[in-house]
Coordinates of C-alpha atoms and ligand atoms in Angstrom, one line a residue:
M1 CA 0.0 0.0 0.0
K2 CA 1.4 3.4 -1.0
A3 CA 0.1 6.8 0.2
Q4 CA -0.1 9.8 -2.0
P5 CA 1.0 12.5 -2.5
T6 CA 4.7 12.0 -2.2
A7 CA 5.6 15.7 -2.3
S8 CA 6.5 16.8 1.2
H9 CA 5.2 20.3 1.5
F10 CA 2.3 22.5 0.2
I11 CA 3.4 26.1 -0.3
D12 CA 1.9 29.0 -2.2
G13 CA -0.8 26.8 -3.7
E14 CA 1.4 24.0 -4.8
F15 CA 3.0 20.7 -3.7
V16 CA 6.7 21.4 -3.2
E17 CA 9.6 18.9 -2.8
D18 CA 13.1 19.5 -1.5
V19 CA 14.9 16.2 -0.9
A20 CA 17.8 18.0 0.8
G21 CA 15.7 17.9 4.1
R22 CA 16.1 15.0 6.6
A23 CA 13.9 12.0 5.6
I24 CA 10.6 11.4 7.3
D25 CA 9.2 7.9 6.7
S26 CA 5.5 7.6 6.9
V27 CA 4.8 4.2 8.5
Y28 CA 1.5 2.4 8.4
P29 CA 1.1 1.4 12.1
A30 CA -0.8 -1.8 11.3
T31 CA 2.0 -3.4 9.4
G32 CA 5.1 -1.3 10.1
A33 CA 5.5 -0.8 6.3
I34 CA 6.8 2.5 5.0
V35 CA 4.1 3.9 2.8
A36 CA 5.7 7.2 1.8
R37 CA 9.0 9.0 2.2
L38 CA 8.9 12.7 2.9
H39 CA 11.5 15.3 3.8
A40 CA 11.7 17.8 6.6
A41 CA 11.7 21.5 5.6
T42 CA 15.1 23.0 4.9
P43 CA 15.7 26.7 5.9
Q44 CA 14.8 27.7 2.4
I45 CA 11.5 25.9 2.5
I46 CA 10.7 27.6 5.8
E47 CA 11.5 31.0 4.4
S48 CA 9.5 30.4 1.3
A49 CA 6.5 29.3 3.4
I50 CA 6.8 32.4 5.5
A51 CA 7.1 34.8 2.5
S52 CA 4.2 33.2 0.8
A53 CA 2.0 33.3 3.9
E54 CA 2.8 37.0 4.4
A55 CA 1.8 37.9 0.9
G56 CA -1.3 35.6 0.9
Q57 CA -2.5 37.0 4.2
K58 CA -2.8 40.5 2.8
V59 CA -4.9 39.3 -0.1
W60 CA -7.0 37.1 2.2
A61 CA -7.6 39.8 4.9
A62 CA -8.7 42.3 2.2
M63 CA -11.6 40.0 1.2
T64 CA -15.0 40.2 3.0
G65 CA -15.9 37.8 5.7
A66 CA -18.6 36.4 3.5
E67 CA -16.1 35.7 0.7
R68 CA -13.7 34.0 3.1
G69 CA -16.6 32.0 4.7
R70 CA -17.8 30.7 1.3
I71 CA -14.4 29.2 0.5
L72 CA -14.2 27.5 3.9
R73 CA -17.6 26.1 3.5
R74 CA -16.9 24.9 0.0
A75 CA -13.8 23.1 1.3
A76 CA -16.0 21.5 4.0
D77 CA -18.3 20.2 1.2
I78 CA -15.4 18.7 -0.8
I79 CA -14.1 17.0 2.4
R80 CA -17.5 15.4 3.0
A81 CA -17.7 14.3 -0.6
R82 CA -14.3 12.6 -0.3
N83 CA -14.9 11.2 3.2
R84 CA -14.0 7.7 2.4
E85 CA -10.8 8.4 0.6
L86 CA -9.7 10.9 3.4
S87 CA -10.7 8.4 6.1
E88 CA -8.6 5.7 4.5
L89 CA -5.7 8.1 4.4
E90 CA -6.2 9.0 8.1
T91 CA -6.2 5.2 8.8
L92 CA -3.0 4.8 6.9
D93 CA -1.4 7.8 8.7
T94 CA -2.5 6.8 12.2
G95 CA -3.6 3.2 12.3
K96 CA -7.0 4.2 13.7
P97 CA -9.8 1.8 12.5
L98 CA -11.8 2.9 9.5
Q99 CA -14.9 2.4 11.7
E100 CA -13.7 5.5 13.6
T101 CA -12.1 7.5 10.9
L102 CA -15.2 7.3 8.6
V103 CA -17.2 9.2 11.3
A104 CA -14.7 11.2 13.4
D105 CA -11.9 12.7 11.4
A106 CA -12.5 14.2 8.0
S107 CA -16.1 14.8 9.1
S108 CA -14.9 16.7 12.2
G109 CA -12.6 18.8 10.0
A110 CA -15.5 19.6 7.7
D111 CA -17.6 20.6 10.8
A112 CA -14.9 23.1 11.8
L113 CA -14.7 24.6 8.3
E114 CA -18.4 24.8 8.1
F115 CA -18.8 26.4 11.5
F116 CA -16.0 29.0 11.1
G117 CA -17.1 29.5 7.5
A118 CA -20.4 30.8 8.9
Q119 CA -18.7 32.7 11.7
A120 CA -16.5 34.5 9.2
T121 CA -19.5 36.6 8.2
A122 CA -20.0 37.9 11.8
I123 CA -16.6 38.8 13.1
N124 CA -17.3 42.4 14.0
G125 CA -16.2 45.2 16.3
E126 CA -18.6 47.3 18.4
Y127 CA -19.7 50.9 18.6
I128 CA -19.3 52.6 22.0
D129 CA -21.4 55.8 22.4
L130 CA -19.7 58.6 24.4
G131 CA -22.5 61.1 24.0
G132 CA -21.2 62.9 21.0
D133 CA -17.8 61.5 20.6
F134 CA -17.7 57.7 20.0
V135 CA -15.3 54.8 19.9
Y136 CA -15.6 51.9 17.5
T137 CA -13.5 48.8 17.6
R138 CA -12.2 46.7 14.8
R139 CA -11.6 43.0 15.2
E140 CA -8.5 42.5 13.1
P141 CA -6.5 39.3 12.2
L142 CA -3.2 38.7 13.9
G143 CA -1.3 38.0 10.6
V144 CA 0.8 34.9 10.1
C145 CA -0.1 32.1 12.5
V146 CA 1.8 28.8 12.9
G147 CA 0.0 25.6 13.8
I148 CA 1.9 22.6 15.1
G149 CA 0.1 19.3 15.3
A150 CA 0.2 16.1 17.4
W151 CA -0.1 12.7 15.6
N152 CA -3.4 11.4 17.0
Y153 CA -5.9 13.4 14.9
P154 CA -3.9 14.8 11.9
T155 CA -6.9 15.9 9.8
Q156 CA -8.9 17.2 12.7
I157 CA -6.0 19.1 14.2
A158 CA -5.1 20.8 10.9
C159 CA -8.8 21.8 10.4
W160 CA -9.4 22.9 14.1
K161 CA -6.5 25.3 13.7
A162 CA -6.9 26.4 10.1
A163 CA -10.7 27.0 10.2
P164 CA -10.8 29.7 12.9
A165 CA -7.4 31.2 11.9
L166 CA -8.5 31.6 8.3
A167 CA -12.1 32.7 9.1
C168 CA -10.5 35.7 11.0
G169 CA -8.3 36.7 8.0
N170 CA -5.0 35.2 9.1
A171 CA -2.7 33.0 7.1
M172 CA -1.5 29.7 8.6
I173 CA 1.6 27.6 8.2
F174 CA 0.9 24.2 9.6
K175 CA 3.5 21.7 10.6
P176 CA 2.0 18.2 11.1
S177 CA 3.6 15.8 13.5
E178 CA 6.5 13.9 11.8
V179 CA 4.7 10.7 12.8
T180 CA 1.6 11.5 10.7
P181 CA 2.7 13.8 7.8
L182 CA 0.1 12.8 5.2
C183 CA -3.4 14.2 6.0
A184 CA -2.7 17.9 6.3
L185 CA -1.4 18.0 2.7
Q186 CA -4.8 16.9 1.6
V187 CA -6.5 19.5 3.7
A188 CA -4.2 22.2 2.0
S189 CA -4.9 20.9 -1.4
I190 CA -8.7 20.8 -0.8
L191 CA -8.7 24.4 0.6
H192 CA -7.0 25.6 -2.6
E193 CA -9.4 23.6 -4.8
A194 CA -12.2 25.5 -2.9
G195 CA -10.7 28.8 -4.0
L196 CA -8.3 29.7 -1.2
P197 CA -5.8 32.3 -2.4
K198 CA -2.2 30.9 -2.6
G199 CA -0.1 31.2 0.6
V200 CA -3.0 31.4 3.0
F201 CA -2.6 27.8 4.2
N202 CA 0.9 26.3 3.8
V203 CA 2.0 22.9 5.1
V204 CA 5.6 22.2 5.9
Q205 CA 7.0 19.0 7.3
G206 CA 9.6 18.5 9.9
Y207 CA 10.6 17.3 13.3
G208 CA 10.7 19.4 16.5
D209 CA 13.5 21.7 15.1
V210 CA 11.3 22.8 12.2
G211 CA 8.5 23.5 14.7
A212 CA 10.9 25.5 16.8
A213 CA 12.2 27.4 13.7
L214 CA 8.6 28.3 12.7
A215 CA 7.5 29.2 16.2
T216 CA 10.4 31.6 16.7
H217 CA 10.4 33.2 13.3
A218 CA 10.3 37.0 13.5
M219 CA 7.4 37.2 11.0
V220 CA 5.1 34.9 13.0
D221 CA 2.4 36.5 15.1
K222 CA 0.9 33.5 16.8
V223 CA 1.7 29.8 17.6
S224 CA -1.0 27.2 18.2
L225 CA 0.4 23.9 19.5
T226 CA -1.3 20.6 20.1
G227 CA 1.2 18.4 21.8
S228 CA 2.7 17.4 25.1
V229 CA 3.3 19.6 28.2
P230 CA 7.2 19.6 27.8
T231 CA 6.9 20.8 24.2
G232 CA 4.3 23.3 25.3
R233 CA 6.6 24.7 27.9
K234 CA 9.4 25.1 25.3
V235 CA 7.1 26.8 22.7
M236 CA 5.6 29.1 25.2
A237 CA 9.0 30.1 26.6
T238 CA 10.2 31.1 23.1
A239 CA 6.9 32.9 22.4
A240 CA 7.5 35.0 25.6
A241 CA 10.7 36.4 24.2
D242 CA 8.8 38.2 21.4
I243 CA 5.4 38.5 23.3
R244 CA 3.8 36.3 20.7
H245 CA 0.2 35.0 21.0
V246 CA -0.1 31.3 21.9
T247 CA -2.8 28.7 22.1
M248 CA -1.6 25.5 23.9
E249 CA -3.6 22.3 23.7
L250 CA -1.6 19.9 25.8
G251 CA -1.8 16.6 27.7
G252 CA -4.1 15.3 30.4
K253 CA -4.8 12.7 33.1
S254 CA -8.4 13.4 33.4
P255 CA -10.8 12.0 36.1
L256 CA -14.1 10.3 35.3
I257 CA -16.2 10.0 38.5
V258 CA -18.9 7.3 38.6
F259 CA -21.4 7.6 41.5
D260 CA -23.2 4.5 42.7
D261 CA -26.5 5.7 41.4
A262 CA -25.2 5.9 37.8
S263 CA -26.5 3.7 35.0
I264 CA -23.9 1.0 35.0
E265 CA -24.1 0.3 31.2
D266 CA -23.7 4.0 30.4
A267 CA -20.9 4.5 32.9
V268 CA -19.0 1.5 31.6
G269 CA -19.6 2.6 28.0
G270 CA -18.4 6.1 28.8
A271 CA -15.3 4.8 30.5
M272 CA -14.5 2.6 27.5
L273 CA -15.1 5.4 25.1
G274 CA -12.9 7.6 27.2
N275 CA -10.0 5.1 27.3
F276 CA -10.1 2.9 24.3
Y277 CA -11.3 5.1 21.3
S278 CA -8.3 5.7 19.0
S279 CA -6.5 3.0 20.9
G280 CA -6.5 5.4 23.9
Q281 CA -4.5 8.1 22.1
V282 CA -6.8 10.9 23.0
C283 CA -5.7 13.9 25.0
S284 CA -9.0 14.3 26.9
N285 CA -9.3 10.7 27.9
G286 CA -10.7 9.9 31.4
T287 CA -7.9 7.7 32.4
R288 CA -8.5 7.9 36.1
V289 CA -11.9 6.3 36.6
F290 CA -13.1 6.8 40.2
V291 CA -15.9 4.4 41.0
Q292 CA -18.0 4.7 44.2
K293 CA -17.4 1.6 46.4
P294 CA -20.9 0.1 46.3
L295 CA -20.8 -0.1 42.5
L296 CA -17.2 -1.1 42.1
D297 CA -17.4 -4.9 41.7
R298 CA -20.4 -4.8 39.3
F299 CA -18.6 -2.0 37.4
L300 CA -15.4 -4.0 37.0
E301 CA -17.2 -7.1 36.0
R302 CA -19.2 -5.5 33.1
L303 CA -16.1 -3.5 32.1
A304 CA -14.0 -6.6 31.8
E305 CA -16.7 -8.4 29.8
R306 CA -17.2 -5.6 27.4
T307 CA -13.5 -4.8 27.1
R308 CA -12.7 -8.5 26.2
A309 CA -15.2 -8.3 23.4
I310 CA -13.5 -5.4 21.6
R311 CA -12.5 -6.5 18.1
I312 CA -8.9 -5.8 17.5
G313 CA -7.4 -6.2 14.0
D314 CA -6.9 -4.8 10.5
P315 CA -7.9 -1.2 10.8
M316 CA -9.1 -1.2 7.2
D317 CA -11.8 -3.8 8.1
E318 CA -14.9 -1.8 9.0
L319 CA -15.9 -4.4 11.6
V320 CA -12.7 -3.9 13.6
Q321 CA -13.1 -1.6 16.6
M322 CA -9.5 -1.1 17.7
G323 CA -6.3 -0.8 15.6
P324 CA -2.7 -0.5 16.6
L325 CA -0.9 2.3 18.4
V326 CA 0.6 4.9 16.2
S327 CA 4.3 3.9 16.3
K328 CA 6.8 1.4 17.8
T329 CA 7.9 4.1 20.2
Q330 CA 4.4 4.6 21.5
L331 CA 3.9 0.8 21.8
E332 CA 7.0 0.5 23.8
K333 CA 6.0 3.4 26.0
V334 CA 2.5 1.9 26.7
A335 CA 3.7 -1.6 27.2
G336 CA 6.3 -0.1 29.6
Y337 CA 3.5 1.5 31.6
V338 CA 1.6 -1.8 31.9
E339 CA 4.8 -3.3 33.5
I340 CA 5.0 -0.3 35.8
G341 CA 1.4 -0.8 36.8
K342 CA 2.0 -4.4 37.7
A343 CA 5.2 -3.6 39.6
E344 CA 3.4 -0.9 41.5
G345 CA 0.9 -3.4 42.8
A346 CA -2.2 -2.5 40.7
R347 CA -4.4 -5.5 39.8
L348 CA -4.5 -6.3 36.1
V349 CA -8.2 -7.0 35.4
T350 CA -7.9 -7.6 31.6
G351 CA -5.5 -7.0 28.7
G352 CA -1.9 -5.9 29.0
D353 CA -0.4 -8.0 26.3
T354 CA 1.1 -6.8 23.0
L355 CA -0.3 -8.7 20.1
S356 CA 1.2 -10.2 16.9
L357 CA -1.7 -10.5 14.5
Q358 CA -1.5 -12.8 11.5
G359 CA -0.5 -10.9 8.4
M360 CA 0.2 -7.8 10.5
E361 CA 3.2 -9.1 12.5
G362 CA 5.0 -5.8 12.1
G363 CA 2.0 -3.8 13.6
Y364 CA 2.0 -2.0 17.0
F365 CA -1.0 -3.8 18.6
I366 CA -1.7 -4.0 22.3
E367 CA -4.8 -5.2 24.2
P368 CA -7.1 -2.8 25.8
T369 CA -6.1 -2.9 29.5
V370 CA -7.8 -2.3 32.8
F371 CA -6.1 -2.0 36.1
A372 CA -8.1 -2.0 39.4
D373 CA -6.9 -1.3 43.0
V374 CA -5.0 1.7 41.6
T375 CA -4.0 4.3 44.2
D376 CA -3.4 8.0 43.6
D377 CA 0.3 7.9 44.1
M378 CA 1.0 5.2 41.4
R379 CA 2.7 6.4 38.2
I380 CA -0.1 4.9 36.1
A381 CA -2.5 7.2 37.9
R382 CA -0.3 10.3 37.6
E383 CA 1.4 10.2 34.2
E384 CA -0.2 10.5 30.8
I385 CA 0.2 7.1 29.1
F386 CA -1.6 7.9 25.8
G387 CA -2.6 4.4 25.2
P388 CA -5.5 2.0 26.0
V389 CA -4.7 1.7 29.7
M390 CA -7.5 2.5 32.2
S391 CA -6.9 2.9 35.9
V392 CA -9.9 2.2 38.1
L393 CA -9.8 3.8 41.6
S394 CA -12.5 3.6 44.3
F395 CA -13.9 6.2 46.6
D396 CA -16.4 6.7 49.4
D397 CA -18.0 10.1 49.1
E398 CA -18.3 13.2 46.9
E399 CA -15.9 15.4 48.7
E400 CA -13.2 12.8 48.6
A401 CA -13.7 12.2 44.9
I402 CA -13.5 15.9 44.0
A403 CA -10.3 16.4 46.0
R404 CA -8.6 13.3 44.5
A405 CA -9.8 14.1 41.0
N406 CA -8.2 17.6 41.3
N407 CA -4.9 16.3 42.7
T408 CA -3.0 16.5 39.4
E409 CA -0.9 19.0 37.5
F410 CA -3.2 18.5 34.5
G411 CA -6.7 20.0 33.9
L412 CA -7.9 19.2 30.4
S413 CA -11.1 17.2 31.0
A414 CA -13.4 15.6 33.5
G415 CA -16.6 13.6 33.6
V416 CA -19.3 12.6 36.0
F417 CA -21.8 9.8 35.8
T418 CA -24.8 10.0 38.2
R419 CA -28.6 10.1 38.0
D420 CA -28.6 12.9 40.6
L421 CA -28.4 16.0 38.4
P422 CA -27.9 18.6 41.2
R423 CA -24.9 16.5 42.3
A424 CA -23.7 16.3 38.7
H425 CA -23.6 20.1 38.3
R426 CA -22.2 20.7 41.8
V427 CA -19.3 18.3 41.3
I428 CA -18.5 19.5 37.7
A429 CA -18.4 23.1 39.0
Q430 CA -15.7 22.1 41.5
L431 CA -13.5 20.0 39.1
Q432 CA -10.4 21.8 37.7
A433 CA -10.8 21.1 34.0
G434 CA -11.7 22.9 30.8
S435 CA -13.8 20.4 28.9
C436 CA -16.3 18.4 31.0
W437 CA -19.1 15.9 30.5
I438 CA -22.1 14.8 32.5
N439 CA -23.3 11.2 31.7
T440 CA -21.2 10.9 28.6
Y441 CA -17.6 11.3 27.7
N442 CA -15.3 12.7 25.0
L443 CA -17.8 14.3 22.7
A444 CA -16.3 17.4 21.2
P445 CA -18.7 19.2 18.9
V446 CA -17.2 22.3 17.1
E447 CA -19.9 24.4 18.7
A448 CA -18.4 23.9 22.2
P449 CA -15.1 25.4 23.5
F450 CA -12.3 22.9 23.8
G451 CA -9.2 23.3 25.9
G452 CA -7.6 22.9 29.3
V453 CA -6.7 24.6 32.5
K454 CA -3.6 24.2 34.7
R455 CA -0.7 22.5 32.7
S456 CA -3.1 21.2 30.1
G457 CA -3.0 24.5 28.2
V458 CA -4.1 28.0 27.6
G459 CA -6.7 29.3 25.1
R460 CA -9.6 27.5 23.6
E461 CA -10.2 25.8 20.2
N462 CA -13.6 25.6 18.5
S463 CA -16.7 27.7 19.2
R464 CA -17.0 31.4 19.2
A465 CA -14.2 31.4 21.8
A466 CA -11.6 30.6 19.2
I467 CA -12.4 33.9 17.4
E468 CA -10.9 35.7 20.4
H469 CA -7.7 33.8 20.0
Y470 CA -7.2 34.6 16.3
T471 CA -8.0 38.3 16.3
Q472 CA -6.9 41.4 18.1
I473 CA -9.0 44.4 18.9
K474 CA -8.2 47.9 17.7
S475 CA -10.1 50.7 19.3
V476 CA -10.6 54.0 17.5
Y477 CA -11.7 57.1 19.3
V478 CA -13.6 59.6 17.0
A479 CA -14.0 63.2 18.1
T480 CA -17.0 65.1 16.8
G481 CA -16.1 68.5 18.4
P482 CA -13.1 70.8 18.8
V483 CA -9.9 69.5 20.6
D484 CA -10.0 70.5 24.2
S485 CA -6.3 71.1 24.8
P486 CA -4.9 72.9 27.9
Y487 CA -1.8 74.1 25.9
Ligands
NAD1 P1 4.9 16.3 21.1 O1 4.8 17.4 22.1 O2 6.0 15.3 21.1 O3 4.9 16.9 19.6 C1 3.8 17.8 19.2 C2 4.3 18.6 18.0 O4 5.3 19.5 18.4 C3 5.0 17.7 16.9 O5 4.6 18.3 15.6 C4 6.5 18.0 17.1 O6 7.3 17.9 16.0 C5 6.5 19.4 17.6 N1 7.6 19.8 18.4 C6 8.4 19.1 19.2 N2 9.4 19.8 19.8 C7 9.1 21.1 19.4 C8 9.7 22.4 19.7 N3 10.8 22.5 20.5 N4 9.2 23.5 19.1 C9 8.1 23.4 18.3 N5 7.5 22.3 18.0 C10 8.0 21.1 18.5 O7 3.5 15.5 21.2 P2 3.0 14.2 20.4 O8 3.7 13.0 21.0 O9 3.0 14.5 19.0 O10 1.4 14.2 20.8 C11 1.0 13.6 22.0 C12 0.7 14.7 23.0 O11 -0.2 15.7 22.5 C13 0.0 14.2 24.3 O12 0.6 14.8 25.4 C14 -1.4 14.6 24.1 O13 -2.1 14.7 25.3 C15 -1.3 15.9 23.4 N6 -2.5 16.2 22.7 C16 -3.3 17.3 23.2 C17 -4.5 17.6 22.5 C18 -5.3 18.7 23.0 O14 -6.2 19.2 22.3 N7 -5.2 19.2 24.2 C19 -4.9 16.9 21.4 C20 -4.1 15.8 21.0 C21 -2.9 15.5 21.6

C-alpha cells in the first residue's frame, strides 16, 4: 500500500519537494510498512512558506468575511464528498480503524470549516457611544499564524487550527507531526481547490526543530500547538521572548467519576469510550476512573466483559473496533506503563499483552487494558500514558472524589456519571478542568469550546471562543467637536 502524495510540502498553492531535508518515513502502524517518504523542511523551504504566507494573508484579509466563509464552507463540502478516501488516508497515517475515521476525522474537520465559514461573516467590532464622541472597535487578524500538530488526529487538528485562523483573515503555516505527515497535505490541497488564495494555508513537514524554527520566526504572530506539556513549555517560553500569542492544547490525566446511582451500562460505555477510542490516544481521555465503592465490583465485571469483546485487528476492516498504536515508540511506552502498573501493585483485570496478528506481525498492537486497585500515588495514575490503559480507583464520598480528582498538574477534561443532576452540576463546578461531560464522555462538537486549565494548556479551540484567540481588537476614538487642549 502506498500513500499519495509524495511531495512533502504544500506552499503557495502547490506541492513542493526539497529532498535536501532530513527524511521522514511515513509508516502504516498496522504493518510497520513504509508507505511514503517525505523530507523535513530546509531553511529555504521555511523562508518560502513564511514569505508566501505574508503575501497571501494580505490578499485574504482584504476579502470580505462572506467571501472567506464561502471558500471555507466549499472546502467542507469537498471533504464530505471525499470522506471515504480521506478516512482511508487517516487510517494509513494513524492506524485508527476505518470504523472510527469514517465518522470522526475528515467529518470533524469539515464541521470546523463549516462552523467557522459561517462565523466569518460575523466577526465584528462594536460601537461605543460617548454622548457625541464615540469609539468603534475593529476585530483584526493577527497576521501569520503557525499551527503545530500532534499525531493522534492529523486531519482534525489541521482543520481545528486552520478554520478559525482563516475565518478571521489570518494565514497559517501548519507543521504536522512527523509521525503523521500525510493528512494535512490533503487539507491544504482541498482548501485551494475550494478557492483559497495561494499562501493562506501552507503545510511544511519536519521534526521538532522545524516546529521551533517556525515558532520563533520574526514574521510569525501566533503559535497554536497541540502536543505534550514539555513541548508546550518550550514553545511558550520562546513565544515569551517576542510577546507572541499562543494557544496551547496539551496533555491530560483526566478524572471520570462514577457515582453508585449511575446507569452502569452508560458509565462502563463512557469509561470505555474515554479510554479505548483511537487506541486510547486521545488527550482528553478519562484515564483515572473513580468508582464509588458500592458499585465497584459490578462495574469492573461489566467493564472486563465488554473490554474483552472489543474486536482488534486490521484497521481497514470496518468491523474492527481497535487498531494498533501509532508507532513502535508509542507501543514500547504503553507496554512499559503496563509493566510499571503491575510492579506498583495494581491489579490487572484484563488485557496488558502486546499482540502479533497474522499478516500484520509488524504492527503495533496492544490489548485494551484495565487496572483495578489503583492508588493516587501510582505512576499509572499520575502520568499520561496515551494508550488504552484504564486505571480504576475507588472512593467513598463526593468530597473525597473531588479532592482526589483535582490532585493533578493537568486540567484538560473531567466527567461525572450520576442520575442525581444537582450533584452532577455541583461536582462538575468544582472540578479543575476545561472540557467536561455529564453522563457521557469525549464528545467534542465544534460548537463547544475545547481546551484545558492548569498545565493542560491556555486558550480554547472551537466555538465562538476561538475567534478571540485569532483576532486582536483595535479601538478607534472619534472626536466630533473641537480639541479641548490645555496648551
Ligand atoms: P509532542 O509534544 O511530542 O509533539 C507535538 C508537535 O510538536 C509535533 O509536531 C512535534 O514535531 C512538535 N515539536 C516538538 N518539539 C518542538 C519544539 N521544541 N518546538 C516546536 N515544535 C516542537 O506531542 P505528540 O507526541 O505528537 O502528541 C501527544 C501529546 O499531545 C500528548 O501529550 C497529548 O495529550 C497531546 N495532545 C493534546 C491535545 C489537546 O487538544 N489538548 C490533542 C491531541 C494531543
